[in-house]
Amino acid sequence: MMKEKVKQYLRIEKEIEALNERLKQQKKEREMIGNEIMKYCQSVSKNQISLPDGSNLKIYNNKTYQSLSYSMLERNLQHFNTKHNLNIPVKQFIDYLKLKRDSKTSMEMRYFRS
């Protein structure tokens, strides 16, 4: 019984890997086509394309931010200290933040190819 469950698990794992690879390719293709559409819209000064079903494709600027990492916090806290003539103990503060992070432990199973 357990042998069959392991086989089923591995079969599903392989299917998921194949689907993820296909999805990755589809996203890459969508990005390339999207870039072509955006270039066209920029060339004709359009920020919207009306679709036959009544929906729209809109072109807009999207602002993204760098991840809030410990190295970024440390670098900017040091800069803040300098700029405001402060002496916040950066290393200790970062260590404190690391200790105070919320964490969650859960049991998992992963398939590792040999």
PDB file of C-alpha atoms in Angstrom, residues 69-71 73-75 77 88-101:
ATOM      1  CA  SER A  69      16.397  42.689   3.508  1.00  0.00           C
ATOM      2  CA  TYR A  70      18.705  42.802   6.521  1.00  0.00           C
ATOM      3  CA  SER A  71      21.589  44.095   4.418  1.00  0.00           C
ATOM      4  CA  LEU A  73      18.217  47.767   6.589  1.00  0.00           C
ATOM      5  CA  GLU A  74      21.782  47.762   7.895  1.00  0.00           C
ATOM      6  CA  ARG A  75      23.092  49.945   5.065  1.00  0.00           C
ATOM      7  CA  LEU A  77      20.384  52.558   9.188  1.00  0.00           C
ATOM      8  CA  ILE A  88      22.140  53.607  16.956  1.00  0.00           C
ATOM      9  CA  PRO A  89      24.047  50.306  17.355  1.00  0.00           C
ATOM     10  CA  VAL A  90      23.272  48.953  13.887  1.00  0.00           C
ATOM     11  CA  LYS A  91      24.599  45.396  14.289  1.00  0.00           C
ATOM     12  CA  GLN A  92      22.802  44.880  17.602  1.00  0.00           C
ATOM     13  CA  PHE A  93      19.598  46.343  16.193  1.00  0.00           C
ATOM     14  CA  ILE A  94      19.662  44.031  13.162  1.00  0.00           C
ATOM     15  CA  ASP A  95      20.408  41.043  15.418  1.00  0.00           C
ATOM     16  CA  TYR A  96      17.477  42.059  17.610  1.00  0.00           C
ATOM     17  CA  LEU A  97      15.174  42.186  14.569  1.00  0.00           C
ATOM     18  CA  LYS A  98      16.337  38.724  13.521  1.00  0.00           C
ATOM     19  CA  LEU A  99      15.590  37.330  16.974  1.00  0.00           C
ATOM     20  CA  LYS A 100      12.127  38.888  17.046  1.00  0.00           C
ATOM     21  CA  ARG A 101      10.973  37.548  13.673  1.00  0.00           C
TER      22      ARG A 101
END
